[in-house]
C-alpha cells in the first residue's frame, strides 16, 4: 500500500496574527512554523496503517518553498519514508490541488491523506479538488480510517452525526480528530530523517483561480462589561434588552 | 446566466443554514439583475421547498431519488453539476458545511469555477470584480478574495447573515432528474449514526451556544450547562481538554482543531480562553465569560463577564431565563 500524506507549513497555533503594512501578505517575521495540526492526524494514521500492512510506504508531500523543509524533515522523523516538495509558494487551494494531483498521478498512490483544512487559510477545499482531478472518491472530513486489503472503512462527520463509508483504493480522505493521537518525533527518528530522500520538483498546472486582495484583523472589542455574580440574572436581561441576542 | 443555491434538507425540512444561504443567493441574484434557483438535496417535502420563496428563491429543483436522502458525495456532485449546467449558472451558493465543502470543492473542478469557502458577507461587485470577505487564520483575521473565474462558487459561513422571511411568498417546485446511475452511489454510506444533541439543537447550526471547560470539574456537572442550554434553546459545546478526557464527545469540541462556530451568543463556562479555543469561537457576535479567575484571558475577548463560581452562577442564569420566558 502506497500512502501519500499532504502537509502544510502553518504558523504555530499560538501565533498573534499580523500583516505587512499594505495588508497584502501575512507577516512572517518572528513566527514559528509548524506542520498543520490537522495534517498531523493524516500523517500519524498513515504511519500506523503502514506499520500494520507490511511492505507499505508513506510519502510526504508539501507544496512550498525551501523554508518548509524543517517541517518536512519533522514528518520524516515521525516515520514517513520519503518526501516530495513541489517548489512553489502555494497560491490558492486549486493550485495546491493541481500539484498534489500531478504527484499522485505519477506515483500511483493508493491512499491520499491530508488534514481537514489548514489553520491559516481554512479552505477545506483541497481534498475534493484532488479527488475530482484524479477521478477518485473523496471522504471528508474523516474521523476514523481502517483498511482491509484494498477496501477502506471510514467514519465521516456529518452535522449531528456520522456516516460509515466504504471505498476502494485509490481514494482521498481529509482527516480530523479523533482519528489517532498525533505522534512526536523521537531521537532515533530525528537522526534517521536526515538521510531520508527529499525530492524537489517544479510546479505544474494553471494559474490560481482566486487572489487575496487584502487581509484585515477583526474589529477590536469594546471591553468586557462585568456583572456582579450575586446578581447574575441581570446578565440575561442585558442579553435580551441591550445585546438583543436572546 | 443565473444564481443557483444548494439547499440542504433533513427530515423533510430545509436546514436553518440553508435558509441563510437561500437569502444570500437571492440577494446576489438581485445584485446581478437575475433570479435565484435552488437545488435541494436530502429529504424534503414539497411544502418546505415551496416556502423557500420567503427567502427570495423563485424556483426549486428537486430530485426525489430515495438514495439521495443521505449524503453521497459523487451523486450530490453530479446532481448539482447537472443542475448548474442546465441553469447556465454564474454563481453557485452553498453552506460552509461538511456537505457544502465536500461537493463545493469537487464542483469547482468540474465546473471550472473559482471557489471561496468560509464567506461571511455579501460580495462586492464594483469594477466588474467579484470580491468576497472570508474568515482566515482560524477566525483571527479576514481576507478579501477576488474570484477571477467566469463561474464562482461561494460557501457561506453559518450565522453570517439572517435569513429573510417574506411571509406568503412561495417558490415553484420543479421535478428534476440528474439521470444518476448505480455507479454514482458507489460511495453511499453503509450506515448513518445520529448523535444525541442537547435539546435537539445541532451545534453547527445553533444560534446560541453554552459551552463548558475544565472549570466544570467533571462530566457529572454537565447538567448545569444542559439546563441553561435547554432554557435558551441553545446548543452545547466544550473545550478541547474536556473532549480529550472524554467528559464530552468530540463533536462538541469547539476550537482551532475542533468545530469553528459563529453563533449570535457564546457563553463560556469555566473556560480560561486559550488562543486555540478563541480561534474557534471568536467570530461569535456576543461572548459571555463566566470564570472564578478574574485574570482568565477569555475576559479580554468577552462582551459580558461574570467573575464567579460556575456552580453558583449557572443555576441563577437558568432561573432568570425561565423567568423571562
mmCIF file of C-alpha atoms in Angstrom, chain A residues 11-17 19 26 37-38 41 94 116-133 135-141 143 156-167 176-178 208-219 221-240 242-243 245-246, chain B residues 15 70-71 73 77 97-99 101-102 105-106 108-110 112-118 134-149 158 186-195 197 202 204 208 232 240 244 250-251 253 256-258 264-265 267 275-276 284-288 299-308 312-313 316-317 320-321 324-325:
data_model
loop_
_atom_site.group_PDB
_atom_site.id
_atom_site.type_symbol
_atom_site.label_atom_id
_atom_site.label_comp_id
_atom_site.label_asym_id
_atom_site.label_seq_id
_atom_site.Cartn_x
_atom_site.Cartn_y
_atom_site.Cartn_z
ATOM 1 C CA UNK A 11 2.065 29.477 11.774
ATOM 2 C CA UNK A 12 2.186 27.949 15.254
ATOM 3 C CA UNK A 13 -1.289 27.789 16.801
ATOM 4 C CA UNK A 14 -0.388 30.425 19.423
ATOM 5 C CA UNK A 15 0.780 32.981 16.834
ATOM 6 C CA UNK A 16 -0.576 36.504 17.091
ATOM 7 C CA UNK A 17 -1.616 37.256 13.531
ATOM 8 C CA UNK A 19 0.078 41.533 8.158
ATOM 9 C CA UNK A 26 0.863 37.590 6.321
ATOM 10 C CA UNK A 37 -2.241 20.283 13.203
ATOM 11 C CA UNK A 38 -4.989 18.680 11.071
ATOM 12 C CA UNK A 41 -3.735 13.253 12.139
ATOM 13 C CA UNK A 94 -6.782 24.882 -6.675
ATOM 14 C CA UNK A 116 -9.395 18.643 7.014
ATOM 15 C CA UNK A 117 -8.082 22.148 6.313
ATOM 16 C CA UNK A 118 -5.071 24.317 7.065
ATOM 17 C CA UNK A 119 -5.310 26.535 10.134
ATOM 18 C CA UNK A 120 -4.140 29.601 8.172
ATOM 19 C CA UNK A 121 -6.388 29.765 5.108
ATOM 20 C CA UNK A 122 -9.141 27.438 6.419
ATOM 21 C CA UNK A 123 -10.176 26.458 2.907
ATOM 22 C CA UNK A 124 -11.421 22.872 3.471
ATOM 23 C CA UNK A 125 -11.207 22.544 -0.314
ATOM 24 C CA UNK A 126 -8.066 20.709 -1.415
ATOM 25 C CA UNK A 127 -9.315 17.160 -0.684
ATOM 26 C CA UNK A 128 -12.306 17.430 -3.015
ATOM 27 C CA UNK A 129 -10.343 19.148 -5.752
ATOM 28 C CA UNK A 130 -7.683 16.401 -5.709
ATOM 29 C CA UNK A 131 -10.356 13.688 -5.783
ATOM 30 C CA UNK A 132 -12.114 15.314 -8.705
ATOM 31 C CA UNK A 133 -8.864 15.947 -10.623
ATOM 32 C CA UNK A 135 -11.493 10.957 -10.672
ATOM 33 C CA UNK A 136 -11.445 9.040 -7.370
ATOM 34 C CA UNK A 137 -13.686 9.137 -4.256
ATOM 35 C CA UNK A 138 -13.202 11.704 -1.511
ATOM 36 C CA UNK A 139 -14.226 11.255 2.114
ATOM 37 C CA UNK A 140 -14.199 14.473 4.135
ATOM 38 C CA UNK A 141 -13.866 15.026 6.996
ATOM 39 C CA UNK A 143 -12.777 10.743 11.920
ATOM 40 C CA UNK A 156 -17.229 10.676 8.071
ATOM 41 C CA UNK A 157 -18.556 13.509 10.234
ATOM 42 C CA UNK A 158 -21.915 14.933 9.248
ATOM 43 C CA UNK A 159 -23.781 17.676 11.075
ATOM 44 C CA UNK A 160 -25.237 15.934 14.101
ATOM 45 C CA UNK A 161 -23.735 12.531 13.496
ATOM 46 C CA UNK A 162 -21.547 10.339 11.351
ATOM 47 C CA UNK A 163 -21.693 8.221 8.227
ATOM 48 C CA UNK A 164 -19.902 4.906 7.872
ATOM 49 C CA UNK A 165 -18.487 4.834 4.345
ATOM 50 C CA UNK A 166 -16.681 2.077 2.456
ATOM 51 C CA UNK A 167 -14.477 2.923 -0.510
ATOM 52 C CA UNK A 176 -9.623 15.232 11.801
ATOM 53 C CA UNK A 177 -9.999 14.226 15.430
ATOM 54 C CA UNK A 178 -10.383 11.645 16.870
ATOM 55 C CA UNK A 208 -4.693 30.364 -9.451
ATOM 56 C CA UNK A 209 -8.437 30.974 -9.630
ATOM 57 C CA UNK A 210 -8.597 33.200 -6.566
ATOM 58 C CA UNK A 211 -6.420 36.080 -5.381
ATOM 59 C CA UNK A 212 -6.252 37.660 -1.935
ATOM 60 C CA UNK A 213 -6.814 41.401 -2.357
ATOM 61 C CA UNK A 214 -6.379 42.314 1.276
ATOM 62 C CA UNK A 215 -6.201 40.907 4.794
ATOM 63 C CA UNK A 216 -7.816 42.536 7.810
ATOM 64 C CA UNK A 217 -7.962 41.924 11.536
ATOM 65 C CA UNK A 218 -11.347 41.730 13.291
ATOM 66 C CA UNK A 219 -12.534 44.969 14.917
ATOM 67 C CA UNK A 221 -13.679 44.512 21.263
ATOM 68 C CA UNK A 222 -15.118 47.368 23.310
ATOM 69 C CA UNK A 223 -14.115 45.708 26.573
ATOM 70 C CA UNK A 224 -15.965 43.402 28.888
ATOM 71 C CA UNK A 225 -18.983 44.581 30.892
ATOM 72 C CA UNK A 226 -18.795 42.799 34.251
ATOM 73 C CA UNK A 227 -21.932 41.744 36.119
ATOM 74 C CA UNK A 228 -21.890 41.024 39.850
ATOM 75 C CA UNK A 229 -22.072 37.262 40.461
ATOM 76 C CA UNK A 230 -24.570 37.817 43.265
ATOM 77 C CA UNK A 231 -26.923 39.379 40.722
ATOM 78 C CA UNK A 232 -26.149 37.011 37.810
ATOM 79 C CA UNK A 233 -29.722 37.096 36.482
ATOM 80 C CA UNK A 234 -29.072 40.683 35.385
ATOM 81 C CA UNK A 235 -26.936 39.238 32.577
ATOM 82 C CA UNK A 236 -29.978 37.613 30.979
ATOM 83 C CA UNK A 237 -31.812 40.956 30.916
ATOM 84 C CA UNK A 238 -28.791 42.601 29.272
ATOM 85 C CA UNK A 239 -28.572 39.865 26.665
ATOM 86 C CA UNK A 240 -32.217 40.432 25.788
ATOM 87 C CA UNK A 242 -29.063 45.503 25.280
ATOM 88 C CA UNK A 243 -27.290 42.895 23.126
ATOM 89 C CA UNK A 245 -29.355 38.096 21.170
ATOM 90 C CA UNK A 246 -31.945 36.121 23.151
ATOM 91 C CA UNK B 15 -31.847 23.354 7.372
ATOM 92 C CA UNK B 70 -28.294 10.693 2.897
ATOM 93 C CA UNK B 71 -25.175 12.461 1.692
ATOM 94 C CA UNK B 73 -20.505 12.772 -2.454
ATOM 95 C CA UNK B 77 -21.789 16.441 -7.053
ATOM 96 C CA UNK B 97 -20.951 22.781 5.984
ATOM 97 C CA UNK B 98 -19.347 19.375 5.672
ATOM 98 C CA UNK B 99 -21.657 18.667 2.717
ATOM 99 C CA UNK B 101 -17.276 21.782 1.442
ATOM 100 C CA UNK B 102 -17.272 18.220 0.112
ATOM 101 C CA UNK B 105 -14.589 21.565 -3.858
ATOM 102 C CA UNK B 106 -15.391 18.828 -6.394
ATOM 103 C CA UNK B 108 -15.163 23.857 -8.539
ATOM 104 C CA UNK B 109 -13.028 21.476 -10.613
ATOM 105 C CA UNK B 110 -15.943 20.071 -12.605
ATOM 106 C CA UNK B 112 -14.018 25.222 -13.716
ATOM 107 C CA UNK B 113 -15.144 27.698 -11.097
ATOM 108 C CA UNK B 114 -13.359 29.888 -8.532
ATOM 109 C CA UNK B 115 -14.279 28.764 -5.026
ATOM 110 C CA UNK B 116 -14.324 30.688 -1.749
ATOM 111 C CA UNK B 117 -15.327 28.967 1.496
ATOM 112 C CA UNK B 118 -15.986 30.449 4.943
ATOM 113 C CA UNK B 134 -13.944 35.291 4.238
ATOM 114 C CA UNK B 135 -12.612 34.191 7.593
ATOM 115 C CA UNK B 136 -8.928 33.214 7.734
ATOM 116 C CA UNK B 137 -6.301 32.240 10.309
ATOM 117 C CA UNK B 138 -8.895 30.300 12.300
ATOM 118 C CA UNK B 139 -11.082 33.318 12.935
ATOM 119 C CA UNK B 140 -8.156 35.568 13.884
ATOM 120 C CA UNK B 141 -8.416 37.531 10.604
ATOM 121 C CA UNK B 142 -10.395 38.097 7.420
ATOM 122 C CA UNK B 143 -9.369 38.249 3.780
ATOM 123 C CA UNK B 144 -10.979 39.877 0.766
ATOM 124 C CA UNK B 145 -10.687 37.368 -2.062
ATOM 125 C CA UNK B 146 -11.147 38.045 -5.777
ATOM 126 C CA UNK B 147 -12.897 35.187 -7.588
ATOM 127 C CA UNK B 148 -11.441 35.547 -11.065
ATOM 128 C CA UNK B 149 -13.097 32.635 -12.877
ATOM 129 C CA UNK B 158 -23.340 29.769 9.230
ATOM 130 C CA UNK B 186 -20.703 3.626 -5.039
ATOM 131 C CA UNK B 187 -19.622 5.802 -2.067
ATOM 132 C CA UNK B 188 -23.057 5.793 -0.436
ATOM 133 C CA UNK B 189 -22.902 5.442 3.356
ATOM 134 C CA UNK B 190 -23.324 1.936 4.762
ATOM 135 C CA UNK B 191 -24.763 3.372 7.936
ATOM 136 C CA UNK B 192 -25.746 6.765 9.308
ATOM 137 C CA UNK B 193 -25.475 7.278 13.066
ATOM 138 C CA UNK B 194 -27.006 10.408 14.566
ATOM 139 C CA UNK B 195 -25.704 11.633 17.902
ATOM 140 C CA UNK B 197 -27.915 16.695 20.818
ATOM 141 C CA UNK B 202 -27.340 20.869 16.385
ATOM 142 C CA UNK B 204 -23.037 23.700 13.978
ATOM 143 C CA UNK B 208 -26.914 30.287 20.806
ATOM 144 C CA UNK B 232 -32.219 29.165 25.946
ATOM 145 C CA UNK B 240 -10.504 20.609 23.826
ATOM 146 C CA UNK B 244 -9.634 14.897 25.319
ATOM 147 C CA UNK B 250 -15.568 15.059 20.192
ATOM 148 C CA UNK B 251 -18.414 16.546 18.138
ATOM 149 C CA UNK B 253 -15.303 20.338 20.863
ATOM 150 C CA UNK B 256 -8.861 25.666 16.353
ATOM 151 C CA UNK B 257 -8.780 21.918 15.705
ATOM 152 C CA UNK B 258 -12.391 21.272 16.627
ATOM 153 C CA UNK B 264 -25.061 35.045 17.933
ATOM 154 C CA UNK B 265 -24.247 34.223 21.569
ATOM 155 C CA UNK B 267 -21.484 31.527 26.803
ATOM 156 C CA UNK B 275 -5.751 31.221 21.987
ATOM 157 C CA UNK B 276 -6.587 27.902 20.263
ATOM 158 C CA UNK B 284 -19.408 34.799 17.762
ATOM 159 C CA UNK B 285 -21.399 38.033 17.798
ATOM 160 C CA UNK B 286 -21.595 38.242 21.610
ATOM 161 C CA UNK B 287 -19.298 36.381 24.005
ATOM 162 C CA UNK B 288 -20.131 35.859 27.690
ATOM 163 C CA UNK B 299 -12.367 38.099 29.686
ATOM 164 C CA UNK B 300 -10.311 40.173 27.215
ATOM 165 C CA UNK B 301 -12.332 38.744 24.324
ATOM 166 C CA UNK B 302 -15.682 38.889 26.118
ATOM 167 C CA UNK B 303 -18.544 41.356 25.778
ATOM 168 C CA UNK B 304 -20.071 40.406 29.124
ATOM 169 C CA UNK B 305 -18.477 38.633 32.046
ATOM 170 C CA UNK B 306 -19.198 37.320 35.496
ATOM 171 C CA UNK B 307 -16.325 36.695 37.890
ATOM 172 C CA UNK B 308 -17.783 33.894 39.943
ATOM 173 C CA UNK B 312 -23.304 29.216 41.778
ATOM 174 C CA UNK B 313 -23.838 31.334 38.653
ATOM 175 C CA UNK B 316 -29.127 31.648 38.620
ATOM 176 C CA UNK B 317 -28.855 32.220 34.859
ATOM 177 C CA UNK B 320 -33.520 34.063 35.073
ATOM 178 C CA UNK B 321 -34.111 32.699 31.550
ATOM 179 C CA UNK B 324 -38.067 35.809 31.279
ATOM 180 C CA UNK B 325 -39.783 33.183 29.150
#
